[in-house]
Every structure is written in C-alpha cells, then in structure tokens.
Short mmCIF file of C-alpha atoms and ligand atoms in Angstrom, two decimals:
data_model
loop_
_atom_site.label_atom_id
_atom_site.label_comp_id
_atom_site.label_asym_id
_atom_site.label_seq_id
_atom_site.Cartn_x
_atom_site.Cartn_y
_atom_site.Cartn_z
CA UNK A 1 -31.16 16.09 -5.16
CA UNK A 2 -33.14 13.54 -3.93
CA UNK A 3 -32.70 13.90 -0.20
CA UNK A 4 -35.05 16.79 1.29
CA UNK A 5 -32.92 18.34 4.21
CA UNK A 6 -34.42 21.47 4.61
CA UNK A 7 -35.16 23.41 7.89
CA UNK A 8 -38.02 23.93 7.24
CA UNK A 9 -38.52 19.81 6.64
CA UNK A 10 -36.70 19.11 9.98
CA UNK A 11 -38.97 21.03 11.93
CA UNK A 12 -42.28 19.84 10.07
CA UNK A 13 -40.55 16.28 10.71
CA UNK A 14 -40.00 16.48 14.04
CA UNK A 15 -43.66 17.00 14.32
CA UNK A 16 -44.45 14.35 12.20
CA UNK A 17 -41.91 11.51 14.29
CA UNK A 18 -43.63 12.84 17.56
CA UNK A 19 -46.70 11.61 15.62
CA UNK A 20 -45.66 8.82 14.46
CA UNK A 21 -44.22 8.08 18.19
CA UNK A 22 -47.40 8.66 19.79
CA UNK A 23 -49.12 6.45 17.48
CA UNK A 24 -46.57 3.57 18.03
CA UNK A 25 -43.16 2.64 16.38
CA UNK A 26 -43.85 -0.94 15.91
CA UNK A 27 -45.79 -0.36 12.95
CA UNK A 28 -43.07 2.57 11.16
CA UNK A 29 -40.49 0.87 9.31
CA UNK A 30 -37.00 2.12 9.81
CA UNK A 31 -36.93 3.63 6.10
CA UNK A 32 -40.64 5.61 7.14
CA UNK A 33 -39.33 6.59 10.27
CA UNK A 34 -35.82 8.25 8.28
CA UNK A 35 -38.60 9.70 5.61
CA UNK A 36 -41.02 11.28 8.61
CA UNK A 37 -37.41 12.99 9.64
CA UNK A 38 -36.92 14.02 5.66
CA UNK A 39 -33.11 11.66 5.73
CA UNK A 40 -34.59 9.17 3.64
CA UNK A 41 -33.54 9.29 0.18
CA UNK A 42 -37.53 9.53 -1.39
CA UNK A 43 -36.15 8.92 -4.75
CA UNK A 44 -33.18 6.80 -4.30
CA UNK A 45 -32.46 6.80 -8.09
CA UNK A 46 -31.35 10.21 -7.51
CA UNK A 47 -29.65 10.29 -4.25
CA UNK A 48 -26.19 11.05 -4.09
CA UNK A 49 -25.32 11.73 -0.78
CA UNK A 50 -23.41 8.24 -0.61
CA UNK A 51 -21.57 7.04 -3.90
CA UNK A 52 -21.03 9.03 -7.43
CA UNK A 53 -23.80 11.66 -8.31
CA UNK A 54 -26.25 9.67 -10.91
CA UNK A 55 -24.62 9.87 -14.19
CA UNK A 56 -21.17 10.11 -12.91
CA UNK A 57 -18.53 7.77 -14.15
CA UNK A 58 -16.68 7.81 -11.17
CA UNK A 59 -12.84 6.19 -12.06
CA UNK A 60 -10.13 8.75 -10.35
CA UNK A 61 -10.51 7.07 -6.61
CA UNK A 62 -9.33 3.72 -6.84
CA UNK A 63 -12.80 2.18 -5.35
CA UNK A 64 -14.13 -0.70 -6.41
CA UNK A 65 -17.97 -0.79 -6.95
CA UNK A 66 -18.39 -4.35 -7.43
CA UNK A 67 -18.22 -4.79 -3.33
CA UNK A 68 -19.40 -5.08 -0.89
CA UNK A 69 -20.10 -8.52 -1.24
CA UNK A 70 -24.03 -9.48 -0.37
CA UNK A 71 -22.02 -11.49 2.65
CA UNK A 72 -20.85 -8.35 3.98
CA UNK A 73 -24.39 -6.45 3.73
CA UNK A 74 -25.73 -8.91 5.79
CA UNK A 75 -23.56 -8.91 8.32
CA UNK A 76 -23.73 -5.10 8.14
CA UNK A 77 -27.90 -5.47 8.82
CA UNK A 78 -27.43 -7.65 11.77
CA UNK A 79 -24.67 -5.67 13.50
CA UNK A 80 -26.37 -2.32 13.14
CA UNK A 81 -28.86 -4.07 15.21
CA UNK A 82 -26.69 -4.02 17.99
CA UNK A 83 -25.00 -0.45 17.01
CA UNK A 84 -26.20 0.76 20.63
CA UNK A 85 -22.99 -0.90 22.24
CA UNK A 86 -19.39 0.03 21.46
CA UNK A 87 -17.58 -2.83 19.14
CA UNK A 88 -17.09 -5.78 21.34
CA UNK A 89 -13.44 -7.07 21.55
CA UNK A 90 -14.45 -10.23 20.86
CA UNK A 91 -15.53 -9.14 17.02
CA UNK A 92 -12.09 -7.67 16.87
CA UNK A 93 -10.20 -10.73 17.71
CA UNK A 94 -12.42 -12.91 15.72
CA UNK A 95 -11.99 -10.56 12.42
CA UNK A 96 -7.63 -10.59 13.22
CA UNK A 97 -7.98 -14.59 14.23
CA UNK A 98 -9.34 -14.76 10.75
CA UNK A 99 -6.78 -12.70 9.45
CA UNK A 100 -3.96 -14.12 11.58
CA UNK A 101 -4.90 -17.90 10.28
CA UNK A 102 -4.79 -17.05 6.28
CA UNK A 103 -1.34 -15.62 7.00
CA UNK A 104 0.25 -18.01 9.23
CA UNK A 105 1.08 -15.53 11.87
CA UNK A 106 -0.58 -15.09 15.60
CA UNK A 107 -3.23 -13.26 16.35
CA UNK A 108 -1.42 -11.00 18.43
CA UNK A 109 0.52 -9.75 15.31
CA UNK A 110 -2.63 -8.25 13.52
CA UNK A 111 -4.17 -5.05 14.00
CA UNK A 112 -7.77 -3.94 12.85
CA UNK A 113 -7.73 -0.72 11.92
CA UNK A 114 -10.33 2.04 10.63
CA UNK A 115 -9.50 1.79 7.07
CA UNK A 116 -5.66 1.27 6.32
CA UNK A 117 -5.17 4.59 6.40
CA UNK A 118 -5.19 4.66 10.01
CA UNK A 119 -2.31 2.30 9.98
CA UNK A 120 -0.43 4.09 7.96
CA UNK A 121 -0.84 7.42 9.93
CA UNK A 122 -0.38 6.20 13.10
CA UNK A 123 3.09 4.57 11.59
CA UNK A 124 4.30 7.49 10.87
CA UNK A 125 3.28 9.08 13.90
CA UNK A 126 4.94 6.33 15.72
CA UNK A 127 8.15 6.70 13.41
CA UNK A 128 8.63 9.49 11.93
CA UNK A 129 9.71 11.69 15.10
CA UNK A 130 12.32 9.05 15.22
CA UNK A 131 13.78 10.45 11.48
CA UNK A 132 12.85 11.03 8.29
CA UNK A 133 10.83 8.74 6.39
CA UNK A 134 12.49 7.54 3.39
CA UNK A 135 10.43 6.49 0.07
CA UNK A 136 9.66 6.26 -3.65
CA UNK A 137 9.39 9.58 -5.06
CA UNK A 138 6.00 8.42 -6.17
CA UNK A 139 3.93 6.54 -3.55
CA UNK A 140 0.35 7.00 -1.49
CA UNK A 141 1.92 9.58 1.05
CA UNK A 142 -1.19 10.80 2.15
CA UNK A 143 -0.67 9.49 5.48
CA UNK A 144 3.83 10.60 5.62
CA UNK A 145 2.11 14.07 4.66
CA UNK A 146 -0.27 13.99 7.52
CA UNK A 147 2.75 13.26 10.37
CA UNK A 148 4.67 16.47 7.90
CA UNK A 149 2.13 18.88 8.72
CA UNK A 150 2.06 18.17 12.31
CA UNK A 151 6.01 18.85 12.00
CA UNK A 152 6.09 15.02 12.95
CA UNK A 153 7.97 13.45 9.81
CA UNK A 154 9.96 15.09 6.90
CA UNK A 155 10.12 12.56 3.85
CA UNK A 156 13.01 12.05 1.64
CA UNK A 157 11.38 10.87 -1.78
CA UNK A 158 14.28 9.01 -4.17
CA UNK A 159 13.40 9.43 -7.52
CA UNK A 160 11.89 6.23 -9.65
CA UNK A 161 14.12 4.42 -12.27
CA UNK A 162 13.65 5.30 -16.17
CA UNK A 163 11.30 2.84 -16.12
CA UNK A 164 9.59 4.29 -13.35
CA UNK A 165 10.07 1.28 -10.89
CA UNK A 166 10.59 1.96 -7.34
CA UNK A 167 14.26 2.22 -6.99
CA UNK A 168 15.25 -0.37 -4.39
CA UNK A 169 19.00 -0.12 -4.27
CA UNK A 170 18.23 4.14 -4.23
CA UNK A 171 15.88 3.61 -1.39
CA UNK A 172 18.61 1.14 0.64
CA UNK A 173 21.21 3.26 -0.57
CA UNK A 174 19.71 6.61 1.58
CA UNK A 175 19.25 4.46 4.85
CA UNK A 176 20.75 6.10 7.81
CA UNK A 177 20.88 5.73 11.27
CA UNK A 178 18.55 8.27 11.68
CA UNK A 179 16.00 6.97 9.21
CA UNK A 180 12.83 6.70 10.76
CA UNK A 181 11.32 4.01 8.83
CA UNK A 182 11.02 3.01 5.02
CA UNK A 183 7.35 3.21 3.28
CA UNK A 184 7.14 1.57 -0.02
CA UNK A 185 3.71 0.60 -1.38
CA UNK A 186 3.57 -2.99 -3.70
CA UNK A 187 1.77 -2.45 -6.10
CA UNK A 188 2.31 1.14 -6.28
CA UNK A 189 0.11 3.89 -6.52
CA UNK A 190 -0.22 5.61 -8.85
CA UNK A 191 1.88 3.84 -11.29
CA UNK A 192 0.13 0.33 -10.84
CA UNK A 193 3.66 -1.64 -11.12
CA UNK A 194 4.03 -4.66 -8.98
CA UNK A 195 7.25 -5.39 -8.24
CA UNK A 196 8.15 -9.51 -7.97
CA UNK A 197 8.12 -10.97 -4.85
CA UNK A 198 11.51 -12.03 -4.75
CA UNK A 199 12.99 -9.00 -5.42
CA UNK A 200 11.02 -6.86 -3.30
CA UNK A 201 11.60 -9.25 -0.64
CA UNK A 202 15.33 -9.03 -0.96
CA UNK A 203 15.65 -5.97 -0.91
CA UNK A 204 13.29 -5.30 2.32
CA UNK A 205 14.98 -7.73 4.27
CA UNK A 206 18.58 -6.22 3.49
CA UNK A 207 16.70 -2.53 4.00
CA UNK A 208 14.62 -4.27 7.46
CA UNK A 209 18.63 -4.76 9.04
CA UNK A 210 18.96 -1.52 9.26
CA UNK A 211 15.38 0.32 9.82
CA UNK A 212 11.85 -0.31 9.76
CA UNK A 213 10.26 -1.07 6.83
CA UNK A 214 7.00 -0.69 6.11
CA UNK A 215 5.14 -2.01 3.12
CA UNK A 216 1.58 -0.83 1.95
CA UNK A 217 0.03 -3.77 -0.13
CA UNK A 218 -3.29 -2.33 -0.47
CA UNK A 219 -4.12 -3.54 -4.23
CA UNK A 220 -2.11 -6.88 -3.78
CA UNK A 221 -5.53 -9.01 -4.02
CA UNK A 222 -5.28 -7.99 -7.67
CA UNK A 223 -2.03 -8.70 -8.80
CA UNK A 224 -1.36 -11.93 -10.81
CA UNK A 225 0.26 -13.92 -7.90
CA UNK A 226 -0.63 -12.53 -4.41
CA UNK A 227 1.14 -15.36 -3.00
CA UNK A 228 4.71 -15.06 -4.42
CA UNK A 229 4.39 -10.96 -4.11
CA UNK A 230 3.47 -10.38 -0.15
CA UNK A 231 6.40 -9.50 1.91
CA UNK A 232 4.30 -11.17 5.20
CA UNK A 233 6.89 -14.16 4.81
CA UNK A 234 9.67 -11.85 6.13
CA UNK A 235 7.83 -10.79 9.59
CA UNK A 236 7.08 -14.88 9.87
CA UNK A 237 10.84 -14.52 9.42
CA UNK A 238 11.75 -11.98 12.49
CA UNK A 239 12.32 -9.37 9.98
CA UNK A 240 11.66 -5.56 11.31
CA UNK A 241 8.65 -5.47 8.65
CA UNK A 242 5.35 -3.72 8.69
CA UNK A 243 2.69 -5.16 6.19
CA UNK A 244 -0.44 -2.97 5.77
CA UNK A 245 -3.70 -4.15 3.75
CA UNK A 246 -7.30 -2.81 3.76
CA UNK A 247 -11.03 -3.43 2.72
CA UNK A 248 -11.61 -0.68 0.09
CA UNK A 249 -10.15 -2.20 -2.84
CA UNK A 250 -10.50 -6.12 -3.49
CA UNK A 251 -13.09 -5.80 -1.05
CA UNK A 252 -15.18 -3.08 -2.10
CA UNK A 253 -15.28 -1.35 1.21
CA UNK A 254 -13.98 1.77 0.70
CA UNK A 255 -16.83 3.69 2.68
CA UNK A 256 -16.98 1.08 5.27
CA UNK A 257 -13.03 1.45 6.77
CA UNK A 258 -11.30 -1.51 7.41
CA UNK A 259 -7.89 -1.98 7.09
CA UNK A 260 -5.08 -4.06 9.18
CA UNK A 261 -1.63 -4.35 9.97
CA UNK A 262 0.72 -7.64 10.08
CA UNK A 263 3.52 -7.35 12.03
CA UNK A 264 5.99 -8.65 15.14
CA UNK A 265 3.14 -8.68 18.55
CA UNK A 266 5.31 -6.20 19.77
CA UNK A 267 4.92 -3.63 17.05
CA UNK A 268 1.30 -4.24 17.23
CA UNK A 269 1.16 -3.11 20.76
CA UNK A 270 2.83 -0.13 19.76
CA UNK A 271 0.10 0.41 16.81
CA UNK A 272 -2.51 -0.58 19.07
CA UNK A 273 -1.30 2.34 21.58
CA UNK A 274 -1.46 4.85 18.68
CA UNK A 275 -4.53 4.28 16.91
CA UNK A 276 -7.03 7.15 17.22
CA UNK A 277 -10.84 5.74 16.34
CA UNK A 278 -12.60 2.59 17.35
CA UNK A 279 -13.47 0.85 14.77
CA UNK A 280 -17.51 0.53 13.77
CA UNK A 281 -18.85 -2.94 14.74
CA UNK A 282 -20.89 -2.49 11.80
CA UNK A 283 -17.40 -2.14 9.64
CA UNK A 284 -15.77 -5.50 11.58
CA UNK A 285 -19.17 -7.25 10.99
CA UNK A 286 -18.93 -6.39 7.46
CA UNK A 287 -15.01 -7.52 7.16
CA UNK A 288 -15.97 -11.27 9.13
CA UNK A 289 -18.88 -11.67 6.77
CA UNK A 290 -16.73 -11.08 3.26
CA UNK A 291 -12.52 -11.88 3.97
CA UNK A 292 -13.28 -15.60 2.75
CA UNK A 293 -15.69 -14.83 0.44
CA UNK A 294 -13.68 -16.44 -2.78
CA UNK A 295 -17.05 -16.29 -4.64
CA UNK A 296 -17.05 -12.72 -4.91
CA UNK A 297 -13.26 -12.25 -4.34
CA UNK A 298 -12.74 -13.94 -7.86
CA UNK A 299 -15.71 -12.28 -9.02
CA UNK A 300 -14.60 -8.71 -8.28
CA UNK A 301 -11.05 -9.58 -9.62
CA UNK A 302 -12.34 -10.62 -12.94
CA UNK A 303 -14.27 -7.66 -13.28
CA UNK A 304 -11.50 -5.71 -12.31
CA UNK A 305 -8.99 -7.28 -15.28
CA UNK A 306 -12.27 -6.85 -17.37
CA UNK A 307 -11.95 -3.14 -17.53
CA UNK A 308 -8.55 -3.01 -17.18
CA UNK A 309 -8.23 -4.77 -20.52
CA UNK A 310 -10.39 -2.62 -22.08
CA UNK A 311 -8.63 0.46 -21.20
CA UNK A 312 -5.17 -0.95 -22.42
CA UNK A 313 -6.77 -2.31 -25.80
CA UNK A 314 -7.99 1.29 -26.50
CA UNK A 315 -4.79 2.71 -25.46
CA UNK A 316 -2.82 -0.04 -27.64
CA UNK A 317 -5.37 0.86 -30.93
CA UNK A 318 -4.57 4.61 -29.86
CA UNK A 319 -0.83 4.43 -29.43
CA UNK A 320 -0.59 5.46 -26.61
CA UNK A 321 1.89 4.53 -23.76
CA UNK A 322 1.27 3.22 -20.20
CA UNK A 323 2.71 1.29 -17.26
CA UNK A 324 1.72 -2.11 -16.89
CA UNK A 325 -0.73 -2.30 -14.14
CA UNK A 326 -1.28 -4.95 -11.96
CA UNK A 327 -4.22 -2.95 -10.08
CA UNK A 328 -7.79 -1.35 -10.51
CA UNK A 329 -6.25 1.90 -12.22
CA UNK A 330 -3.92 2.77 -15.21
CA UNK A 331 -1.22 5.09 -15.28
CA UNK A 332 -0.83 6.21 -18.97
CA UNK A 333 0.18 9.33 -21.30
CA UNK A 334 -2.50 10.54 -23.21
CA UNK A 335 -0.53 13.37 -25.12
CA UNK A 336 -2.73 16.12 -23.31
CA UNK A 337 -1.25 17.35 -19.73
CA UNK A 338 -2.99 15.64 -17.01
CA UNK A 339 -4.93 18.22 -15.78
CA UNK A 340 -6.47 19.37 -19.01
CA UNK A 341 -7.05 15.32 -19.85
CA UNK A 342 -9.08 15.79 -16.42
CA UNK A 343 -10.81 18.92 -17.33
CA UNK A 344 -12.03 17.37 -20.60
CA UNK A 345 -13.19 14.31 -19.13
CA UNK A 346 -14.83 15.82 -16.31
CA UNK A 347 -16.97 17.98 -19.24
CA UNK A 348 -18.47 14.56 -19.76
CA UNK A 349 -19.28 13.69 -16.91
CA UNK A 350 -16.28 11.03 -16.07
CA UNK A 351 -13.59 11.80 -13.22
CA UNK A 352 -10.34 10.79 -13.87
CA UNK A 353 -7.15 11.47 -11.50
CA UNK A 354 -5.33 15.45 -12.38
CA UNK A 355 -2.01 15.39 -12.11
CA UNK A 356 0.79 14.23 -9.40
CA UNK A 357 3.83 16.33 -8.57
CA UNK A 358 5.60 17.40 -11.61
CA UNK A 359 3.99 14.35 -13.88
CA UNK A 360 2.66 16.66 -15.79
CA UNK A 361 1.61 13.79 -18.72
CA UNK A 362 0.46 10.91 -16.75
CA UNK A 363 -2.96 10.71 -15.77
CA UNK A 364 -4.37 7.81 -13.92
CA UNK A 365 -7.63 6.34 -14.59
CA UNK A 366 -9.32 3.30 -11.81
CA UNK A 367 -11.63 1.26 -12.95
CA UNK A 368 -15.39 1.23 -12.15
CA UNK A 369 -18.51 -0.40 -13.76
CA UNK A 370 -17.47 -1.69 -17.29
CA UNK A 371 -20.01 1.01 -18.29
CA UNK A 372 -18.32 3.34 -16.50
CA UNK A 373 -14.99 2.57 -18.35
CA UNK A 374 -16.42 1.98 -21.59
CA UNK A 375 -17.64 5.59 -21.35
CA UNK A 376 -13.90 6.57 -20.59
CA UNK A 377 -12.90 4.33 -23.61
CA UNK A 378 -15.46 6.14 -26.44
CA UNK A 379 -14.65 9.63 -25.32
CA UNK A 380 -10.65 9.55 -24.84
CA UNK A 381 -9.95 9.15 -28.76
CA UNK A 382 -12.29 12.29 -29.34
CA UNK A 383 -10.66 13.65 -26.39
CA UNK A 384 -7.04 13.79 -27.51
CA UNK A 385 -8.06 14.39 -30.85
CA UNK A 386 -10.09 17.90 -29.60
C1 PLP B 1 -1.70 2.56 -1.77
C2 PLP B 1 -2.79 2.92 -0.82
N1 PLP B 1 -2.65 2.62 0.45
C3 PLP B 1 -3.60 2.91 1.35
C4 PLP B 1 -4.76 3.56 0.96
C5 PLP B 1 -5.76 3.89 2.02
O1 PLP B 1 -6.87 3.11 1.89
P1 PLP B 1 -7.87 2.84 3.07
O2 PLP B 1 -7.59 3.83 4.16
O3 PLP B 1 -9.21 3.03 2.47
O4 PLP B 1 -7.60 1.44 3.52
C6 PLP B 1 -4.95 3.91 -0.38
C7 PLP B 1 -6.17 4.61 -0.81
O5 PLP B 1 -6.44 4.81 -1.95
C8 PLP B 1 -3.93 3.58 -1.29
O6 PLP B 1 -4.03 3.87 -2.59
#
C-alpha cells in the first residue's frame, strides 16, 4: 500500500499541518500539505486507492483507461480551484447547450446527470410505480433493480432471439397499458450487439405509441456508425423517447460521473425533479473541456478496436465463438463456465466479468491497455487448455 492512513499518522499529522500552518501555507504545496496529513500517495507507483491495484489487468468493468482526455484534466485543475462554491447553473447549461447543439435538440431537452446511472434510476423511479418495466432478458438493469428493491418497479425480461439479439417484436409484443416504460440498451450490455439504426428505430417508434421508451446508448461512441444508430432522431420527431448517454466509456470518465439525458423539455422537468445529487463542478468542468475533443475521441476509439481485434483474432485462432461486438468488451464462450474462466484468470492477476443469470458459458471480457489485453490473450489458450 502506498498510502499511510494510520491513526497513529493522522494524529502525528495533525501536528505536523498545525506546523506547517503556523509557519505559513504559501510556501506548502497542495501535494506536501496532503503528505503532512499522511493522504498523499508517497509512492504513487504503488497507490491503489484510485484505479486497478499495480499489476492488475483490470478488463471486467467496461472503463476505458485511455480517458480522460488531457482537455478534461485541465479543466478538472481549474475548477477544483473554485470547489468551495456549489456547481454554478451556468456550467450546467453551458455543458447541455453543448450537448443540445451536437444533437439538434434545445437545451431544455438535456439533462446533466451524475453519471448515467442517475438517469437511469431516477427513470425508473419516475416510471416504474406507473407498471412494470418491460426489457431484454439481458440488459444493464442495475438501475430497474434498484427501483425493484425499493418495491418501486417489477421487470418483465423477454428472452433474446437464438441469436441472442434483443427481441424487438417480443418486447412490443408484451406492451400493455399498464407498462411502465420500455428500457432497451443499443449497444447492449453484455452481449456488445448493436442493433441498426433503422430497425431499432422502427421498432421504438411503433413501441413509443404506446409507452415510454427508454433507450440506454452508453457505448454508442464506439459503434461503426453513431450517426445512423442513435434513436435521438425520434424525440426531434415528438416521439415518447428517452435517450440516455454518459462520460465513462468513450470518454474515459468513469470515476468522474457524468452522464445525460435527451428527451421532450417536459420529460426533462420531470428528470430534473427526480434527480438525487448535484453534480461536481469539477465533473461538468471536466465534461465542457473533453465532449468536442475529436483528437482524443478518435484516439480512444482506435485504441478501443485495437484490443478488440486482438481478442477476436485469438478467439478466431482458438475456435472459439463470440458475439460480434460493437463496444469496449466481448461476450464469448470459452468452453470453461464463466465463473471458473473468472477464477482462473483472476489467479493471474486479470479480472474478467463471472457469470450473468443462467449464462453459465459466456464470459465477458472489456478492454483496457493493449497490455492489459494482450495479457488476457497469452493466458486464455493455457487457460482453457488447464
Ligand atoms: C449499458 C450501461 N448503461 C449505463 C451504465 C452506467 O454508466 P455510468 O453511470 O457510469 O454513466 C453502464 C455502466 O457500465 C452500462 O454498461
């Protein structure tokens, strides 16, 4: 551990910054002042309070360690600055102004939220006591399970098709009156398929007649075609649509939580009304200084396809199957359940994704540093072969 949090080093510290206070701040740096407390990380090489322990090959979360962009750390440095005074609207509106022009939509339609997942739970807080939430059987329900437990929301998962697509005409097909609103996530997770624009499209505007429809597009800054995928073209239209996107992926932002919604200005009131943090200015500083950032956008991407290719050429020389991914992770069959593929992995220092529901031989591997996945590459043939 590099960090020295002790008692005994918090007392001896506080000492020490009364010293250092007496004698003046102006001369302590901000990184001797966090040592004299015993926070700083003395050997940094070894910290791992924030980001994977030091020798971890971290590829089961779906982050994306390329980010954040140098444009974001900057903005991150100034705003801290200022981290005395609660987030100023006018960051807010300048980050969903920003947001609101690439789209084509007002300004009043986007929401900045603490991460996307903070959309997505206060959507089904907002919806689900109206009925039950209707989905893939396979999505990111993190946030329909949250509104479960609180006895908020009850989900009806419809099973995927053979070729484990999200089934569109199953999902329109179990719309009711009561339905509280549709969640579908393009691309999905954890099975990395994209499904084409125009189909998802028509089939979320014949769904949108009849409900809400909400549509997580989290990883859609890596798919092929962003533009022909998005399903933001049917709220332009009037449709009763919900788009959702976030920071942590294309972005690299994962620790620093920003996510947003597009919607009708009405909707977005009601989000508005329901979210439950404020988000950091540091985090909406961070989010101005990277969204049109192409330099590292394109950057991040290719290094993103980079070790997604690797991981399908090794599972092509191994014969092994997969979906075709159109994300930073893999959803593939290794011939081992996915929980012992996990265990084994995790013996060598590399965390992969255990297993969902009942999918007992699909494990799901993101990628990370091309080290990082190289690593995963050299030991899965050994692996399987064990
Ligand atoms: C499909 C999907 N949606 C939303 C999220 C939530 O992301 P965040 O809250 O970091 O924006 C995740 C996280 O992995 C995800 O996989």
């Amino acid at each position: 551990m590099g960090y020295r949090l002790t008692r005994r080093s918090l007392f001896s510290a506080s000492a020490s910054t009364v010293a250092v206070g007496l004698a003046g701040c102006a001369s302590t740096s901000p990184a001797a002042s966090a040592e004299a407390i015993g926070a700083f990380p003395l050997d940094p090489q070894s910290a791992s309070l924030f980001g994977p322990e030091p020798g971890l090959s971290l590829l089961s979360r779906n982050e994306n360690p390329y980010g954040p962009a140098s444009s974001a750390l900057e903005m991150i440095s100034a705003s801290a600055k200022k981290g005395a005074y609660y987030t100023n609207d006018e960051a807010t509106k300048t980050l969903a102004a920003m947001i609101a022009e690439r789209h084509g939509v007002a300004p009043e339609q986007v929401v900045i939220t603490t991460g996307s997942g903070e959309a997505l739970s206060a959507l089904a807080l907002i919806y689900g006591p109206k009925g039950p939430i209707v989905a893939p059987r396979l999505f990111w329900d993190t946030t329909a399970l949250y509104a479960a437990k609180l006895g908020m929301a009850e989900i009806i998962r419809i099973p995927l098709t053979e070729d484990m697509d999200i089934d569109l005409a199953g999902i329109d097909a179990a719309i009711t009156p009561e339905t509280g609103m549709v969640q579908l996530c393009n691309p999905n997770n954890p099975t990395g398929i994209a499904t084409p624009g125009s189909v998802i499209r028509a089939a979320v505007a014949k769904m949108a007649e009849k409900t809400t429809v909400v549509v997580d597009e989290a990883y859609i800054e890596l798919v092929d075609d962003e533009a022909s995928m998005t399903c933001v073209p049917l709220i332009k239209q009037g449709k009763n649509v919900i788009v959702t996107r976030t920071f942590s992926k294309i972005y690299g932002m994962a620790g620093i939580r920003v996510g947003y919604t597009i919607s009708s200005a009405e909707t977005a009131a009601a989000i508005r009304s329901t979210l439950m943090s404020w988000t950091p200015c540091t985090s909406i500083a961070a989010a101005i200084g990277c969204y049109n950032d192409t330099g590292f956008l394109d950057y991040s991407k290719s290094k993103i396809v980079e070790g997604r290719q690797m991981v399908t050429q090794t599972l092509d020389q191994l014969g092994l199957s997969y979906l075709k991914s159109q994300t930073n992770f893999v959803y593939f069959q290794s011939g081992l359940p996915a929980n012992d593929l996990q265990k084994a992995m995790a013996a060598e220092n590399i965390s992969i994704r255990g297993q969902y529901m009942d999918y007992t031989p699909w494990s799901r591997v993101s990628m990370g540093k091309l080290d990082d996945v190289e690593k995963f590459c050299k030991a899965l043939p050994r692996l399987i072969k064990a």
